[in-house]
Coordinates of C-alpha atoms in Angstrom, one line a residue:
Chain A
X1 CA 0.0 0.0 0.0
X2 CA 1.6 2.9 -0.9
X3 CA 0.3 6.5 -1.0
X4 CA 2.3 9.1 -3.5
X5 CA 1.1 11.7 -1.4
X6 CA 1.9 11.8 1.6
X7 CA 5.7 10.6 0.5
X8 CA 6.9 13.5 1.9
X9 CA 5.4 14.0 5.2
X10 CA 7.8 14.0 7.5
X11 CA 5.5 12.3 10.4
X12 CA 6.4 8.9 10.9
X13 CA 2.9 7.1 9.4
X14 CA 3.2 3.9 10.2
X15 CA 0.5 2.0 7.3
X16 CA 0.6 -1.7 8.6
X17 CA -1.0 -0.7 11.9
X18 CA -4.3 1.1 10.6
X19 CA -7.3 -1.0 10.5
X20 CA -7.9 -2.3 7.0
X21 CA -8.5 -5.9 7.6
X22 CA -9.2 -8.4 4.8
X23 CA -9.1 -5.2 2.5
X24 CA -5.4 -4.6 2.0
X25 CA -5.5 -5.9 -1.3
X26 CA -8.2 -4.0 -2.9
X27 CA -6.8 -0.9 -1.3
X28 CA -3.7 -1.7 -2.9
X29 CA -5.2 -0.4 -6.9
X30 CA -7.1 2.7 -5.8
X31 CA -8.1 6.0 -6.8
X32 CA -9.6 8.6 -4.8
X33 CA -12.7 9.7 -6.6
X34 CA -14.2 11.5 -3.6
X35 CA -11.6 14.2 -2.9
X36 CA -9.1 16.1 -4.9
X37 CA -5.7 16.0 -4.2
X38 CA -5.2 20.0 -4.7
X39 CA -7.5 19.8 -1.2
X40 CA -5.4 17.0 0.3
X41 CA -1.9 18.4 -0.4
X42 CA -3.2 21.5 1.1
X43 CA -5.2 20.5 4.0
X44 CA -2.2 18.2 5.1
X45 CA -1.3 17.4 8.8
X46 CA -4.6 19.9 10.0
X47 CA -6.9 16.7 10.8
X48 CA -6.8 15.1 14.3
X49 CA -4.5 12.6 15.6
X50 CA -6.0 9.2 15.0
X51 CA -4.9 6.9 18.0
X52 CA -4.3 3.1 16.1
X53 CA -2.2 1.1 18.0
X54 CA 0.1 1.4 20.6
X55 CA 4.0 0.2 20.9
X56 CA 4.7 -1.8 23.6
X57 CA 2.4 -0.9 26.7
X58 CA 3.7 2.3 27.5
X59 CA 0.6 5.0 27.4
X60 CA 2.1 7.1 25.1
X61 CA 0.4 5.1 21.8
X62 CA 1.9 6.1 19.1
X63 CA -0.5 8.0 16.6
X64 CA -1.1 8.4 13.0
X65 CA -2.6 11.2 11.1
X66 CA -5.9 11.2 10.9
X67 CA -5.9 12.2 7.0
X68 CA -4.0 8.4 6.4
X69 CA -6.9 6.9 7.8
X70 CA -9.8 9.1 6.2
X71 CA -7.5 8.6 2.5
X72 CA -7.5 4.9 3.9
X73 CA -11.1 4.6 4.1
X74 CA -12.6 6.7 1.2
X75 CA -10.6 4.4 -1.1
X76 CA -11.8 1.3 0.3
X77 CA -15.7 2.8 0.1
X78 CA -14.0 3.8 -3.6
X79 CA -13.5 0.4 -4.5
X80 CA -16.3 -0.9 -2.8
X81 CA -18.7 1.1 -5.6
X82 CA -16.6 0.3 -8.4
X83 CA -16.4 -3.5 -7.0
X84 CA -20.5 -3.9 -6.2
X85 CA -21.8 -0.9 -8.2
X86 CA -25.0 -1.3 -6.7
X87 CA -25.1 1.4 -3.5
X88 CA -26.9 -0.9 -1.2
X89 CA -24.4 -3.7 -1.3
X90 CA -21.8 -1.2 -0.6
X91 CA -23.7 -0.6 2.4
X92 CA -23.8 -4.3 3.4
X93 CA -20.1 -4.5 2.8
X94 CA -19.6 -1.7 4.8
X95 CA -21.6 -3.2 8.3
X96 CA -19.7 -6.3 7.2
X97 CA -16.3 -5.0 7.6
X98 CA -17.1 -2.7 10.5
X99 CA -18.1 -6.4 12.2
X100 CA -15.5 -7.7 11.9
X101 CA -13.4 -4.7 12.8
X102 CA -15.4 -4.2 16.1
X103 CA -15.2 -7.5 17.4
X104 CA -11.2 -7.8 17.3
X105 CA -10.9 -4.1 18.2
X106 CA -13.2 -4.7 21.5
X107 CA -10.6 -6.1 23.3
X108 CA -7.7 -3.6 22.4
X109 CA -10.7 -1.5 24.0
X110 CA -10.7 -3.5 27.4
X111 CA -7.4 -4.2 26.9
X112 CA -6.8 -0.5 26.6
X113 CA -9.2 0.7 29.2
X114 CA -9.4 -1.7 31.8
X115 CA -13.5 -1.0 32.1
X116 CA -15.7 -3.2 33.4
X117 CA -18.6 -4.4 32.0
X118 CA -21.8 -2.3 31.6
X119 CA -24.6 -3.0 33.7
X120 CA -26.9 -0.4 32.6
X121 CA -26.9 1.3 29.0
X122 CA -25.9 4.6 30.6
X123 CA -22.9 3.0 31.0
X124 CA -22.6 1.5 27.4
X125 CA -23.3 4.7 25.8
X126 CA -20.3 6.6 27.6
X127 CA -17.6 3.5 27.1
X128 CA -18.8 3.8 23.4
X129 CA -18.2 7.5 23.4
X130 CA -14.7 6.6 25.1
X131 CA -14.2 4.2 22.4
X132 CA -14.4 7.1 19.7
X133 CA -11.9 9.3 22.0
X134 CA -9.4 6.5 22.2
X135 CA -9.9 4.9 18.3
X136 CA -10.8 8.5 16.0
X137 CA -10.1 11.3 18.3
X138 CA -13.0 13.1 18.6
X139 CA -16.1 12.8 21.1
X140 CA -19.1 12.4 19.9
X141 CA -22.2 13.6 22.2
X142 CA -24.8 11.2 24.1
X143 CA -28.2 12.7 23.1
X144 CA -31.9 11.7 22.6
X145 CA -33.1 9.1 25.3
X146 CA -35.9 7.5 24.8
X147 CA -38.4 7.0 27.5
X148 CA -37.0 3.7 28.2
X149 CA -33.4 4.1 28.2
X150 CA -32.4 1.7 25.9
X151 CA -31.6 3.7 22.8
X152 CA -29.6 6.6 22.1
X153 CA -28.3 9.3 19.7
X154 CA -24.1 9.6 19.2
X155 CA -23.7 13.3 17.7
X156 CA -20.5 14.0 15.8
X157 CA -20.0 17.3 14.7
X158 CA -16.6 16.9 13.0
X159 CA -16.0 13.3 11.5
X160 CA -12.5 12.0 10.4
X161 CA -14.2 9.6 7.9
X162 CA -15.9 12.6 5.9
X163 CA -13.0 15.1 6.2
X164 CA -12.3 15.5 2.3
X165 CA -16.1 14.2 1.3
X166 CA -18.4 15.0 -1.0
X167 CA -21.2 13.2 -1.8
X168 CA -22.0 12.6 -5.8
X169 CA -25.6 13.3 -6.5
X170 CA -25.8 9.4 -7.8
X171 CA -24.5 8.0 -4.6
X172 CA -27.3 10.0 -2.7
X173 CA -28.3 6.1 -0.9
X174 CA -24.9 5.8 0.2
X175 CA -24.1 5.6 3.8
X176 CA -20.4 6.8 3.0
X177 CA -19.8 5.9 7.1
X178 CA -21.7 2.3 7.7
X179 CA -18.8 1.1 8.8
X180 CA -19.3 2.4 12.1
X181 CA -22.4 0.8 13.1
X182 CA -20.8 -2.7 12.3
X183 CA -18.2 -1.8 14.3
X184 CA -20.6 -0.8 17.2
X185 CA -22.3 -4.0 16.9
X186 CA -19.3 -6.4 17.0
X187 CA -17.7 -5.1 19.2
X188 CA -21.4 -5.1 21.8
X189 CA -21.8 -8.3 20.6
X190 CA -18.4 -9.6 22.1
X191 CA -19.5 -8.6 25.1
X192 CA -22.6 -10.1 25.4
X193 CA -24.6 -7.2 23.8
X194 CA -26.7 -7.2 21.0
X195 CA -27.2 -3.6 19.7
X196 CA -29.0 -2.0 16.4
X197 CA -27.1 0.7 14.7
X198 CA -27.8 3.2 11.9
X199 CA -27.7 6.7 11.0
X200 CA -30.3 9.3 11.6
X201 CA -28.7 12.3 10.1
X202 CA -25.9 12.8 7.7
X203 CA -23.5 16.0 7.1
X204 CA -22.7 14.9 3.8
X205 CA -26.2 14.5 2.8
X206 CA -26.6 18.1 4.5
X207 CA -27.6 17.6 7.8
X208 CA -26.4 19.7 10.3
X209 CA -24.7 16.7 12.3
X210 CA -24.0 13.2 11.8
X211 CA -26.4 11.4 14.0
X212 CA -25.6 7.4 14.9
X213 CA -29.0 5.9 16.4
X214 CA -28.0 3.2 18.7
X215 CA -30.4 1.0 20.2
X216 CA -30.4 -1.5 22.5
X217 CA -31.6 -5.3 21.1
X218 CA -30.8 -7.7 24.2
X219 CA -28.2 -9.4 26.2
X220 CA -26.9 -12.2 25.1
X221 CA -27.3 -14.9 28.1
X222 CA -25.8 -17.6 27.1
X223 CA -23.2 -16.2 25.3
X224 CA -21.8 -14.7 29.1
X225 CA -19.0 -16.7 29.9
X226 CA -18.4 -18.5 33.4
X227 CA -17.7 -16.6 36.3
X228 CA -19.4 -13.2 34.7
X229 CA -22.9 -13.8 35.3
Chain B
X1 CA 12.3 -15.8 39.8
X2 CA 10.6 -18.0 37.4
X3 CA 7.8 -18.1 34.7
X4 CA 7.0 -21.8 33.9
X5 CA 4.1 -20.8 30.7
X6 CA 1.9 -19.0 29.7
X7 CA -1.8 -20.4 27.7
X8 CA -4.3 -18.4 26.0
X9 CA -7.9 -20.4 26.3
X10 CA -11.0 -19.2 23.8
X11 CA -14.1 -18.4 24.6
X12 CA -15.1 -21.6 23.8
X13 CA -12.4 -23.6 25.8
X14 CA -9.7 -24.9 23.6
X15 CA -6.2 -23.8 24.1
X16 CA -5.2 -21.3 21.1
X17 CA -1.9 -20.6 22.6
X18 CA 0.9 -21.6 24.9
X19 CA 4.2 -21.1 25.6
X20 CA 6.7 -22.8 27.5
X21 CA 8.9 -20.2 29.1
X22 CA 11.6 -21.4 31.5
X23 CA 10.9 -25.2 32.6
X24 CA 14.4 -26.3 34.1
X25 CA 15.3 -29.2 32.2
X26 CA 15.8 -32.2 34.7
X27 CA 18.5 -34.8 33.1
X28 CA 20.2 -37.3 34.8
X29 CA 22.3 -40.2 33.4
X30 CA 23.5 -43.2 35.6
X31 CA 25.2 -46.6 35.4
X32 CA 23.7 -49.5 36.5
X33 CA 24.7 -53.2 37.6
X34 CA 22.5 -56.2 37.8
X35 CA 19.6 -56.3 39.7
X36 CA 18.1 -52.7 38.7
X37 CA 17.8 -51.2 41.7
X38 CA 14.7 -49.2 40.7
X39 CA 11.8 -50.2 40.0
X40 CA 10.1 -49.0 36.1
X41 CA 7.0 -49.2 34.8
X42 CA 4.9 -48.8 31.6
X43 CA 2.3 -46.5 31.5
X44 CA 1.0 -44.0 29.4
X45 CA 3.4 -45.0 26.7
X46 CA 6.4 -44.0 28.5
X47 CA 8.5 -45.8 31.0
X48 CA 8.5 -44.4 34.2
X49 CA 10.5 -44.5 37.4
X50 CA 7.5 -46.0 40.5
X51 CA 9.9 -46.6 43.3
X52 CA 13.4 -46.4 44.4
X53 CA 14.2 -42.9 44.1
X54 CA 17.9 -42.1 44.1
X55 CA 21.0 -40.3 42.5
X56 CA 18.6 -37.1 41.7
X57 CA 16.6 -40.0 39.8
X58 CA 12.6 -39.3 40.8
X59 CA 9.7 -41.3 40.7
X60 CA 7.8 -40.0 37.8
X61 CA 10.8 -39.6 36.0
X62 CA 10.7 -40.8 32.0
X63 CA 13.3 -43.1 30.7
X64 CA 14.7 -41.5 27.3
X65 CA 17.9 -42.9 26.6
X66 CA 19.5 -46.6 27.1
X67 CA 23.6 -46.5 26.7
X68 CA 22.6 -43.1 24.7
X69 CA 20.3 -44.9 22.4
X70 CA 16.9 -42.9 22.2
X71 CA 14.2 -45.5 22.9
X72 CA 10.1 -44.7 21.5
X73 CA 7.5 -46.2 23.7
X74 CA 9.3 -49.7 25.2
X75 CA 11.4 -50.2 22.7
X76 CA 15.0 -49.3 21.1
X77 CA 15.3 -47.8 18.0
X78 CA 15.9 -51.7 16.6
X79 CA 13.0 -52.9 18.2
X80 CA 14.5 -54.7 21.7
X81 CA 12.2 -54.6 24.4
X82 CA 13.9 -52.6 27.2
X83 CA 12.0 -53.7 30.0
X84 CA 12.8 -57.3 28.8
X85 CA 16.3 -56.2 28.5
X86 CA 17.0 -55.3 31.6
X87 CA 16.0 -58.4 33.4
X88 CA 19.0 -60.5 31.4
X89 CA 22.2 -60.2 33.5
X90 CA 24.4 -60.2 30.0
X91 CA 23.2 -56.6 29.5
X92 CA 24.6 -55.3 32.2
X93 CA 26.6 -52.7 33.0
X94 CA 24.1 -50.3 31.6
X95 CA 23.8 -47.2 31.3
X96 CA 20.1 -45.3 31.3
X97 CA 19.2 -41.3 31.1
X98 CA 16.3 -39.9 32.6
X99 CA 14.5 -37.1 32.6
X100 CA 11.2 -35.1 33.9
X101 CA 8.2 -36.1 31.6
X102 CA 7.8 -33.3 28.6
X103 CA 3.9 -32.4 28.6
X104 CA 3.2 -33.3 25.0
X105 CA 1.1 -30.7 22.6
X106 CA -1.9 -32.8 23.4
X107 CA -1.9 -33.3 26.8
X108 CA -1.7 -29.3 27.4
X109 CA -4.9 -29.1 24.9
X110 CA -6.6 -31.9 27.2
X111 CA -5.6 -30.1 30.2
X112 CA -6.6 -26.7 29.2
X113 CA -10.0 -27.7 28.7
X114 CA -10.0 -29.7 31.9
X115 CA -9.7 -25.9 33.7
X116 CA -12.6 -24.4 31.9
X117 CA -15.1 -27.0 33.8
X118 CA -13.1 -26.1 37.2
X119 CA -13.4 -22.6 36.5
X120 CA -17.1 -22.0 36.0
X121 CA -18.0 -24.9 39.0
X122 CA -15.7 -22.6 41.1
X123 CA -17.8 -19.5 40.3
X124 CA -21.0 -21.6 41.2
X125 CA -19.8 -23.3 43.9
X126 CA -19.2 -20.0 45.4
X127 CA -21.2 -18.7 48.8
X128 CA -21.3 -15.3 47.2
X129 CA -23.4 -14.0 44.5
X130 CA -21.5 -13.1 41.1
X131 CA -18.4 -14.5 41.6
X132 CA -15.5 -15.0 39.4
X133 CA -14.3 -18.2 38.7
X134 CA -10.6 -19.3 39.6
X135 CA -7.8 -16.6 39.8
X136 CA -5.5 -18.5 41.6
X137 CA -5.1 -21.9 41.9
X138 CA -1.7 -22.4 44.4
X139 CA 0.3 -25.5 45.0
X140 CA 3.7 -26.1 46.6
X141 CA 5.5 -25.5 43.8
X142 CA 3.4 -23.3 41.7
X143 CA 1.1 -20.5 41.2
X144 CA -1.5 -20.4 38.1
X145 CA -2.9 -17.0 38.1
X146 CA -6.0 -16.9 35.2
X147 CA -7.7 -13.6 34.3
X148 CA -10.6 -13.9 32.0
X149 CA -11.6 -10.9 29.4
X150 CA -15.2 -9.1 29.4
X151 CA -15.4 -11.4 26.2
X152 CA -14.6 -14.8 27.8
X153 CA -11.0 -15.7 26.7
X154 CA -8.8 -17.0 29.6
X155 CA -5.0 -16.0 30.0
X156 CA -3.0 -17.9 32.2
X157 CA 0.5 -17.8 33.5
X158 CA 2.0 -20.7 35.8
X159 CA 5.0 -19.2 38.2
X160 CA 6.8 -20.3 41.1
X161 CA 5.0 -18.9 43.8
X162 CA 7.3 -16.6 45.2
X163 CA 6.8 -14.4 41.5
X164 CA 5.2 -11.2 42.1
X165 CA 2.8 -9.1 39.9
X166 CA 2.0 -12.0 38.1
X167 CA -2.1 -10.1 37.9
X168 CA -0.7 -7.1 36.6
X169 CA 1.4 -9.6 33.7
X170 CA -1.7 -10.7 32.3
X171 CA -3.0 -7.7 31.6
X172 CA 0.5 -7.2 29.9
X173 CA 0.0 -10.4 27.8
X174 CA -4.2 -9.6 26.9
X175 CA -2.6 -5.8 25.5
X176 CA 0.3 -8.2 23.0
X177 CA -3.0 -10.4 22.6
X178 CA -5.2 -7.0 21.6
X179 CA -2.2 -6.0 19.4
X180 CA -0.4 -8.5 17.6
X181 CA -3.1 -11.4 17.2
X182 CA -6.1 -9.8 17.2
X183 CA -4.1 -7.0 14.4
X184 CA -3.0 -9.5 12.6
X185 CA -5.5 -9.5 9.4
X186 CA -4.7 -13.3 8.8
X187 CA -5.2 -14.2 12.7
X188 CA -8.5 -15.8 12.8
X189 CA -10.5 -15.2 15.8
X190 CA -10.5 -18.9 17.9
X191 CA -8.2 -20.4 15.9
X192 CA -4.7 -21.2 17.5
X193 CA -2.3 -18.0 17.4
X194 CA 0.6 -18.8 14.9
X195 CA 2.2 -15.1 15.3
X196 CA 5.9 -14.4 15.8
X197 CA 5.5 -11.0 16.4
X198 CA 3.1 -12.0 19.5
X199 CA 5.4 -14.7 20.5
X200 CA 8.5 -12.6 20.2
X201 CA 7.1 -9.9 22.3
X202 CA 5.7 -11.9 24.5
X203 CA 9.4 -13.5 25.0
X204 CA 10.4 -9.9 25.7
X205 CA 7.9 -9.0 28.1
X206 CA 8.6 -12.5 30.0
X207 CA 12.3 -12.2 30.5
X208 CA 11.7 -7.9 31.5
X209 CA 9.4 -9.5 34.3
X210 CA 12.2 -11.8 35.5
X211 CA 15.1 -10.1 35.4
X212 CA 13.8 -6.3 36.6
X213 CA 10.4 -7.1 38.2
X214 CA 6.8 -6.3 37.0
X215 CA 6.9 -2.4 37.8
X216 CA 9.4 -1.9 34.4
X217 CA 7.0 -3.0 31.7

């Protein structure tokens, strides 16, 4: 995987430690069709500090740009609509691969954060929010209750994903950022926690926010290993 | 100062991982006149020492070598029975190695999933409500210390007992776990972890621990 522009960044970017799992290879022949590089050449080293991975165990993880990742993803979604053409089952691939993101990156999560598990969805909602601290850099706001306390509204006003984004008027179905909600509900699901996920509200479809509707769906009883219950 | 292993057990109880770390190799070669003055046995494939413990020579001990011949099951390499031999008087002086019993792959496998029963009839066995299962399990010689994740995989680490900050090590080992298997795009979740980056780290973080103590890593 290499990317031409950012060869001269000076920041040590380390590629093999974001999360592109089971998609190196179709990274590998991309073009950016969403952004223009003028914008990206331009823009450089302004996004946040994505935190990916850590060397050794000391706390101070070694970061990447956050524009490496966002460049990382929109060519992957790129891909994904030249690979599938139809928008929906870019969608699917999209909840797909945030799955199977979330439930390997739950436990650098506990790993990381030494909680404990959530006993209330209060709870689940602010270790989420800590989740997008830790893994994008920004935080996200808890917002919209319902009556019953088992679903919630996750509020971004700025989003790494979107940074350089603009929706074409033919990809108007696209939800550029399903990725997120798979990776919500594999990572809940690893621990014991079935969760819906989807988007409410969209910036790049001109909403004023980006609104993630999570909802709680059950606990998973039998799934809760020994000596947890 | 000693770390024996460390295993990694899934969810769903098989052992995905282990790794011997510093088991002192027990070897001791003697030479014997007729009678045998210890008494061998076959079990378990293996002949091993039941009575007469002398010379650093213990019972459990495995026979391995007979006058530096490596034997399989009872027999030599060309196919003499040793316990036969060593009843005939013409084969004597002899000379016989033995050594501690290596835990073979599948014995570990068979005892890895013997602990998952033991650890969730701990937890209901217990007087209080919600409790965890094993986190210690102590004998004379060792300490296994088991911490299990939020998502149900078991680490455990077997120490001499005198080894401090072994709890804190764990959570050491489930971070390498987090980052170099569970990184790893061709590490399949369950499946047994083949990584050399996780084992070499891992060998790193071990020998830190011994040699400057738990608060350095």
């Amino acid at each position: 995987m290499t990317f031409g522009l950012y060869a001269e960044t000076p920041s040590s970017l380390s590629v093999n430690k974001v999360y592109v799992y089971n998609i190196t290879v179709q990274v590998v022949r991309t073009r950016y069709i969403h952004t223009s590089s003028r914008q990206l050449v331009a823009r450089r080293a302004t996004g946040p500090i994505v935190n990916m991975s850590r060397t050794g165990t000391k706390l101070d993880a070694k970061k990447v740009n956050s524009e490496l990742f966002t460049l990382t993803y929109g060519s992957l979604v790129a891909q994904l609509l030249q690979d599938y053409e139809n928008v929906e089952d870019v969608n699917k691939q999209l909840e797909r691969m945030g799955y199977n993101i979330g439930i390997r990156l739950i436990e650098d999560f506990l790993a990381r954060t030494g909680s404990g598990r959530c006993y209330d969805f209060r709870d689940t909602a602010e270790k989420i929010q800590s989740g997008f601290k830790i893994f994008l850099g920004i935080t996200p706001s808890i917002t919209n209750w319902s009556p019953a306390g088992d679903e919630f509204s996750l509020c971004f006003e700025t989003n790494p994903l979107t940074e350089f984004v603009e929706l074409p008027d033919n990809y108007s179905s696209l939800k550029y950022c399903n990725v997120l909600p798979g990776v919500l509900r594999g990572a809940c699901e690893m621990v014991q926690m079935e969760v819906a996920c989807w988007f409410v509200q969209d910036q790049l479809k001109n909403d004023n926010v980006t609104e993630l509707r999570v909802k709680f769906v059950k606990r998973l009883e039998d799934a809760i290993p020994a000596g947890e219950d | 100062m000693v770390i024996y292993g460390v295993y990694i057990v899934s969810k769903s109880g098989g052992l995905i991982f282990n790794h011997d770390h510093n088991v002192p190799k027990i070897e001791v070669e003697k030479s014997f006149n007729f009678p045998l003055n210890i008494k061998l046995n076959y079990e378990n494939k293996k002949i091993v020492v039941s009575f007469g413990q002398r010379d650093g020579i213990h019972v459990g001990h495995v026979l391995t070598y007979v006058n530096g011949n490596a034997i399989t099951g009872r027999e030599l390499e060309d196919g003499r029975d040793i316990l036969e031999m060593l009843e005939q008087p013409e084969n004597f002086p002899i000379t016989l190695k033995f050594s501690r019993a290596k835990m073979t792959t599948n014995e570990k496998i068979f005892l890895a999933s013997m602990f998952y029963p033991l650890f969730a009839i701990a937890s209901q066995l217990s007087p209080e409500l919600r409790s965890s299962g094993i986190e210690i399990l102590e004998a004379d010689t060792f300490r296994l210390y088991c911490f299990q994740t939020l998502t149900g995989i078991k680490f455990m680490i077997v120490a001499e007992p005198s080894q401090p900050g072994m709890e804190i090590l764990l959570k050491r080992v489930y971070d390498l776990y987090a980052d170099y298997a569970l990184k790893n795009p061709f590490y399949a979740l369950e499946m047994p972890i083949r990584c050399e980056l996780f084992e070499t780290n891992l060998q790193t973080l071990l020998e830190t621990v011994e040699k400057s103590g738990i608060s350095n890593v």
